[in-house]
Amino acid sequence: MNFDLTDEQEQLRDAVRALGRRYGHDYFVAKARAGEHTTELWAEAGRLGYLGVNIPTEYGGGGGGITELAIVCEELAAAGCPLLLLVVSPAIAATVINRHGTEAQRKRFLPGFADGTLRVVFAITEPEAGSNFHRLGTVARRDGDDWLLSGRKCFISGVDEAQYVLVVARTEDATTGRLKPALFVVPSDAPGLTRSKLEMEIVSPENQFLLYLDDVRLPADALVGESVEAGLPALFAGLNPERITVAAMGAGTGRYAIERASTYTATRKVWGGRSIGSHQGVSHPLAHAAVQVELARLMIYKAATLYDAGRDLEAGVSANMAKYATGEAAALAVDTAVQVHGGAGMTTEYGVATLLGAVRAGRIAPVSREMILNYVAQHVLGQEKSY
């Protein structure tokens, strides 16, 4: 059992950390407040190869796996720049196309993922379906050689920054008449595709949208894979990387908050000449939060290692556990960091309260803590399905 990163992974971590700190949380917040995007950071990360670490080398990527991408997600977040687009574009969309797309689709899309010039967001969630993808109402039907997509999607991240949307729809099985999932690469400016911004209580330069698909016409090759049979495995191919990289981003955010809080409490003096961090009422909650973040990190890299080894079933359990553990740990870390700062913790200047909305959302999305507990109860503990 080896808990050490390889030399190459350590070099990646150091390089991404240095990049993230050159931009920092002030940059991230300023972009969010101005209604702008982290375009400069994304472009530089792409030029340096960090956005394509999980893309095969034959398509211009780094030839690594989800472990390497998790390192990128964590270190940028630890520098105060948690980029959600890393999850939806390189982690989900690139993985789906790499593992289940046609060779033509891989050649067309993967080089852009690798250098960051292509951003593809992911659209599965719907207003009525919630976490139950069996109830998806977005339907794809044949019209000659083309496809027509109709339906609605919600909480779709970064559509205004993306060239394409990877849409999960349902097609009709010609044999049984039952609906089955399929994935389509939809241009974000396609006729019939419209969007409206959702106003969120989260400080982030990445926006959330409602999408409306009104008979969006697509060519046959917009379907991911050789046939609709690729739909279900393609869908699940993106879920474990999603959970792992979301968790990595949360762990990085937790580390950032604890670092800020520790620096403050070690130097802040109010009662006599001792720092406030010398008091156990301050230091113990911080230490507890640090323990929880580190435990979550262990599960993240276990999940990533299992996934990269092709052990998908085991990775699924670990990825869900990592997502659950990190959602709780990151929320605890940021809340504790705010508390030990006192009133200063609620100011923008001290850079911790700006993360409260994001870490709270991390206990809900992309899958809620309750659904993960359902999963663990059923698949790990052998309990009867409750829903």
Short mmCIF file of C-alpha atoms in Angstrom, two decimals, residues 15-301:
data_model
loop_
_atom_site.label_atom_id
_atom_site.label_comp_id
_atom_site.label_asym_id
_atom_site.label_seq_id
_atom_site.Cartn_x
_atom_site.Cartn_y
_atom_site.Cartn_z
CA ALA A 15 3.05 23.46 -10.76
CA VAL A 16 -0.74 23.78 -10.47
CA ARG A 17 -0.40 25.14 -6.93
CA ALA A 18 1.98 27.83 -8.20
CA LEU A 19 -0.40 28.74 -11.02
CA GLY A 20 -3.39 28.93 -8.71
CA ARG A 21 -1.59 31.15 -6.22
CA ARG A 22 -0.55 33.57 -8.94
CA TYR A 23 -4.25 34.21 -9.51
CA GLY A 24 -5.68 33.53 -6.05
CA HIS A 25 -9.02 33.97 -4.37
CA ASP A 26 -9.12 37.75 -4.84
CA TYR A 27 -9.02 37.21 -8.60
CA PHE A 28 -11.75 34.56 -8.35
CA VAL A 29 -14.05 36.80 -6.28
CA ALA A 30 -13.40 39.88 -8.41
CA LYS A 31 -14.41 37.97 -11.54
CA ALA A 32 -17.56 36.70 -9.86
CA ARG A 33 -18.56 40.14 -8.57
CA ALA A 34 -18.02 41.67 -12.01
CA GLY A 35 -20.09 39.00 -13.74
CA GLU A 36 -17.02 37.84 -15.64
CA HIS A 37 -15.33 34.48 -16.13
CA THR A 38 -11.91 33.16 -15.14
CA THR A 39 -10.87 33.24 -18.78
CA GLU A 40 -7.22 34.06 -18.16
CA LEU A 41 -6.72 31.29 -15.62
CA TRP A 42 -8.50 28.72 -17.78
CA ALA A 43 -6.51 29.69 -20.88
CA GLU A 44 -3.17 29.54 -19.08
CA ALA A 45 -4.01 26.21 -17.44
CA GLY A 46 -4.90 24.91 -20.91
CA ARG A 47 -1.67 26.13 -22.49
CA LEU A 48 0.32 24.47 -19.72
CA GLY A 49 -1.48 21.17 -20.28
CA TYR A 50 -3.26 20.98 -16.92
CA LEU A 51 -6.77 20.78 -18.38
CA GLY A 52 -5.90 17.77 -20.51
CA VAL A 53 -3.97 15.63 -18.04
CA ASN A 54 -6.55 12.85 -18.38
CA ILE A 55 -6.67 12.93 -22.19
CA PRO A 56 -4.69 10.24 -24.10
CA THR A 57 -1.43 11.47 -25.58
CA GLU A 58 -2.48 10.58 -29.13
CA TYR A 59 -5.10 13.34 -28.89
CA GLY A 60 -2.74 15.91 -27.39
CA GLY A 61 -3.32 15.18 -23.71
CA GLY A 62 -1.09 14.24 -20.83
CA GLY A 63 -1.94 10.55 -20.88
CA GLY A 64 -2.85 10.45 -17.20
CA GLY A 65 -6.11 9.64 -15.51
CA ILE A 66 -8.70 10.97 -13.12
CA THR A 67 -6.07 10.93 -10.37
CA GLU A 68 -4.12 13.63 -12.22
CA LEU A 69 -7.26 15.64 -12.94
CA ALA A 70 -8.25 15.41 -9.27
CA ILE A 71 -4.86 16.88 -8.38
CA VAL A 72 -5.54 19.82 -10.72
CA CYS A 73 -9.02 20.37 -9.28
CA GLU A 74 -7.78 20.18 -5.69
CA GLU A 75 -4.78 22.46 -6.06
CA LEU A 76 -6.63 25.22 -7.90
CA ALA A 77 -9.32 25.12 -5.21
CA ALA A 78 -6.66 25.13 -2.48
CA ALA A 79 -5.43 28.37 -4.04
CA GLY A 80 -8.93 29.84 -3.74
CA CYS A 81 -9.98 29.18 -7.35
CA PRO A 82 -12.44 26.26 -7.39
CA LEU A 83 -13.31 25.87 -11.07
CA LEU A 84 -16.53 23.94 -11.60
CA LEU A 85 -15.90 23.76 -15.35
CA LEU A 86 -13.04 21.35 -14.63
CA VAL A 87 -15.69 18.90 -13.46
CA VAL A 88 -18.20 19.25 -16.27
CA SER A 89 -15.81 19.56 -19.21
CA PRO A 90 -12.56 17.56 -18.75
CA ALA A 91 -13.93 15.16 -16.12
CA ILE A 92 -17.41 14.33 -17.42
CA ALA A 93 -17.64 15.27 -21.09
CA ALA A 94 -14.08 14.35 -22.10
CA THR A 95 -14.29 11.02 -20.26
CA VAL A 96 -17.61 10.15 -21.90
CA ILE A 97 -16.32 10.91 -25.38
CA ASN A 98 -12.98 9.22 -24.81
CA ARG A 99 -14.49 6.02 -23.47
CA HIS A 100 -17.67 5.74 -25.53
CA GLY A 101 -17.48 8.13 -28.47
CA THR A 102 -16.65 7.08 -31.99
CA GLU A 103 -13.10 7.48 -33.27
CA ALA A 104 -14.29 10.42 -35.36
CA GLN A 105 -15.72 12.05 -32.23
CA ARG A 106 -12.48 11.47 -30.31
CA LYS A 107 -10.43 13.05 -33.08
CA ARG A 108 -12.85 15.95 -33.35
CA PHE A 109 -13.24 16.84 -29.69
CA LEU A 110 -10.41 15.50 -27.53
CA PRO A 111 -7.62 17.80 -28.80
CA GLY A 112 -9.73 20.81 -27.81
CA PHE A 113 -10.35 19.35 -24.37
CA ALA A 114 -6.62 18.75 -24.06
CA ASP A 115 -5.54 22.34 -24.65
CA GLY A 116 -8.58 23.98 -23.05
CA THR A 117 -9.86 25.63 -26.23
CA LEU A 118 -12.98 23.46 -26.11
CA ARG A 119 -15.47 23.55 -23.25
CA VAL A 120 -18.38 21.14 -23.18
CA VAL A 121 -20.89 21.27 -20.33
CA PHE A 122 -23.17 18.51 -19.10
CA ALA A 123 -26.96 18.58 -19.04
CA ILE A 124 -28.77 15.81 -17.19
CA THR A 125 -30.77 17.43 -14.35
CA GLU A 126 -34.39 18.34 -15.04
CA PRO A 127 -36.97 20.29 -13.02
CA GLU A 128 -39.34 17.35 -12.58
CA ALA A 129 -36.91 14.44 -12.45
CA GLY A 130 -34.49 15.64 -9.76
CA SER A 131 -32.06 12.83 -8.95
CA ASN A 132 -34.15 10.20 -10.76
CA PHE A 133 -32.71 9.97 -14.26
CA HIS A 134 -35.29 7.25 -15.04
CA ARG A 135 -37.87 10.06 -15.16
CA LEU A 136 -36.05 12.29 -17.62
CA GLY A 137 -38.49 14.05 -19.89
CA THR A 138 -36.07 15.26 -22.57
CA VAL A 139 -36.76 13.08 -25.58
CA ALA A 140 -34.78 12.48 -28.78
CA ARG A 141 -36.70 11.19 -31.78
CA ARG A 142 -35.63 10.31 -35.29
CA ASP A 143 -36.50 12.51 -38.24
CA GLY A 144 -34.93 10.87 -41.25
CA ASP A 145 -31.19 10.75 -40.61
CA ASP A 146 -31.43 13.56 -38.07
CA TRP A 147 -32.40 13.71 -34.42
CA LEU A 148 -34.88 16.14 -32.85
CA LEU A 149 -34.44 16.94 -29.15
CA SER A 150 -37.14 18.47 -26.97
CA GLY A 151 -37.25 19.04 -23.24
CA ARG A 152 -35.95 21.12 -20.35
CA LYS A 153 -32.83 21.04 -18.21
CA CYS A 154 -31.94 22.92 -15.03
CA PHE A 155 -28.84 23.78 -12.97
CA ILE A 156 -26.63 23.46 -16.04
CA SER A 157 -23.24 24.99 -15.27
CA GLY A 158 -21.24 27.22 -17.59
CA VAL A 159 -23.40 27.13 -20.71
CA ASP A 160 -22.40 30.72 -21.48
CA GLU A 161 -18.74 29.65 -21.65
CA ALA A 162 -19.17 26.45 -23.64
CA GLN A 163 -19.23 25.65 -27.33
CA TYR A 164 -21.24 22.47 -26.77
CA VAL A 165 -23.65 20.91 -24.30
CA LEU A 166 -23.57 17.15 -23.68
CA VAL A 167 -27.30 16.47 -23.32
CA VAL A 168 -28.77 13.35 -21.76
CA ALA A 169 -32.05 12.51 -23.50
CA ARG A 170 -34.22 9.45 -23.93
CA THR A 171 -34.83 7.54 -27.14
CA GLU A 172 -37.50 4.97 -27.85
CA ASP A 173 -36.43 1.36 -28.14
CA ALA A 174 -37.80 0.12 -31.45
CA THR A 175 -38.26 -3.39 -30.05
CA THR A 176 -39.89 -2.75 -26.68
CA GLY A 177 -41.13 0.80 -27.04
CA ARG A 178 -39.43 1.66 -23.76
CA LEU A 179 -37.39 4.82 -23.39
CA LYS A 180 -33.63 4.45 -22.93
CA PRO A 181 -30.96 7.09 -22.29
CA ALA A 182 -28.71 8.47 -25.02
CA LEU A 183 -26.18 11.30 -25.05
CA PHE A 184 -25.92 14.01 -27.69
CA VAL A 185 -23.30 16.69 -28.35
CA VAL A 186 -25.36 19.83 -28.96
CA PRO A 187 -23.85 23.14 -30.14
CA SER A 188 -24.61 25.76 -27.51
CA ASP A 189 -25.88 28.09 -30.24
CA ALA A 190 -28.06 25.48 -31.97
CA PRO A 191 -31.43 26.77 -33.27
CA GLY A 192 -34.15 25.80 -30.81
CA LEU A 193 -31.81 25.76 -27.80
CA THR A 194 -32.43 28.68 -25.48
CA ARG A 195 -31.34 29.44 -21.94
CA SER A 196 -32.15 31.60 -18.96
CA LYS A 197 -29.78 32.34 -16.12
CA LEU A 198 -30.60 31.10 -12.63
CA GLU A 199 -29.76 33.62 -9.93
CA MET A 200 -27.81 31.76 -7.25
CA GLU A 201 -26.65 32.67 -3.74
CA ILE A 202 -23.14 31.46 -4.59
CA VAL A 203 -20.10 33.65 -5.23
CA SER A 204 -18.80 32.12 -8.44
CA PRO A 205 -17.74 33.29 -11.89
CA GLU A 206 -19.48 30.19 -13.31
CA ASN A 207 -23.20 30.57 -13.87
CA GLN A 208 -26.15 28.19 -13.68
CA PHE A 209 -28.86 27.99 -16.34
CA LEU A 210 -32.22 26.62 -17.31
CA LEU A 211 -32.10 25.14 -20.82
CA TYR A 212 -35.04 24.77 -23.19
CA LEU A 213 -34.79 22.43 -26.17
CA ASP A 214 -37.53 22.97 -28.73
CA ASP A 215 -37.08 20.48 -31.58
CA VAL A 216 -33.34 21.05 -31.70
CA ARG A 217 -32.24 19.40 -34.94
CA LEU A 218 -28.99 17.44 -34.84
CA PRO A 219 -27.13 15.36 -37.41
CA ALA A 220 -26.74 11.63 -36.86
CA ASP A 221 -23.16 11.99 -35.65
CA ALA A 222 -24.26 14.14 -32.70
CA LEU A 223 -25.18 10.90 -30.95
CA VAL A 224 -22.31 9.78 -28.70
CA GLY A 225 -21.13 6.35 -29.77
CA GLU A 226 -21.99 4.08 -32.66
CA SER A 227 -25.63 3.60 -31.59
CA VAL A 228 -28.11 4.36 -28.83
CA GLU A 229 -26.83 1.24 -27.06
CA ALA A 230 -23.83 3.30 -25.97
CA GLY A 231 -26.08 5.64 -24.00
CA LEU A 232 -26.32 3.93 -20.63
CA PRO A 233 -22.64 2.95 -20.27
CA ALA A 234 -21.62 6.39 -21.55
CA LEU A 235 -23.82 8.06 -18.94
CA PHE A 236 -22.34 6.06 -16.09
CA ALA A 237 -18.82 6.59 -17.42
CA GLY A 238 -19.05 10.25 -16.48
CA LEU A 239 -20.59 9.87 -13.01
CA ASN A 240 -17.61 8.51 -11.09
CA PRO A 241 -15.16 11.11 -12.49
CA GLU A 242 -17.76 13.76 -11.66
CA ARG A 243 -17.97 12.68 -8.02
CA ILE A 244 -14.21 12.31 -7.66
CA THR A 245 -13.34 15.72 -9.11
CA VAL A 246 -16.16 17.49 -7.24
CA ALA A 247 -14.80 15.93 -4.09
CA ALA A 248 -11.25 17.01 -4.97
CA MET A 249 -12.46 20.56 -5.49
CA GLY A 250 -14.20 20.43 -2.10
CA ALA A 251 -11.08 19.11 -0.39
CA GLY A 252 -9.04 21.90 -1.91
CA THR A 253 -11.58 24.46 -0.72
CA GLY A 254 -11.44 22.98 2.77
CA ARG A 255 -7.65 23.18 2.75
CA TYR A 256 -7.79 26.80 1.60
CA ALA A 257 -10.20 27.76 4.39
CA ILE A 258 -8.16 26.00 7.08
CA GLU A 259 -4.94 27.60 5.86
CA ARG A 260 -6.49 31.08 5.94
CA ALA A 261 -7.96 30.47 9.38
CA SER A 262 -4.75 28.99 10.79
CA THR A 263 -2.70 31.94 9.60
CA TYR A 264 -5.18 34.34 11.19
CA THR A 265 -5.50 32.56 14.53
CA ALA A 266 -1.73 32.10 14.88
CA THR A 267 -1.12 35.85 14.61
CA ARG A 268 -4.28 37.42 16.03
CA LYS A 269 -3.79 38.59 19.64
CA VAL A 270 -6.60 39.90 21.77
CA TRP A 271 -6.15 38.69 25.37
CA GLY A 272 -2.66 39.59 26.53
CA GLY A 273 0.25 38.46 24.41
CA ARG A 274 -1.04 35.05 23.34
CA SER A 275 -2.54 34.29 19.95
CA ILE A 276 -6.18 33.29 19.84
CA GLY A 277 -5.05 29.99 18.32
CA SER A 278 -3.41 29.08 21.63
CA HIS A 279 -6.89 28.65 23.11
CA GLN A 280 -8.36 25.18 22.63
CA GLY A 281 -11.80 26.63 21.96
CA VAL A 282 -10.31 28.03 18.75
CA SER A 283 -7.65 25.48 17.84
CA HIS A 284 -9.62 22.29 18.47
CA PRO A 285 -12.44 23.06 15.99
CA LEU A 286 -9.81 23.91 13.38
CA ALA A 287 -7.89 20.74 14.12
CA HIS A 288 -11.10 18.70 13.89
CA ALA A 289 -11.92 20.23 10.51
CA ALA A 290 -8.38 19.51 9.29
CA VAL A 291 -8.76 15.85 10.29
CA GLN A 292 -12.06 15.56 8.42
CA VAL A 293 -10.61 17.12 5.25
CA GLU A 294 -7.60 14.82 5.32
CA LEU A 295 -9.78 11.73 5.81
CA ALA A 296 -11.88 12.81 2.83
CA ARG A 297 -8.74 13.27 0.73
CA LEU A 298 -7.71 9.69 1.40
CA MET A 299 -11.04 8.44 0.03
CA ILE A 300 -10.79 10.74 -3.00
CA TYR A 301 -7.46 9.30 -4.08
#
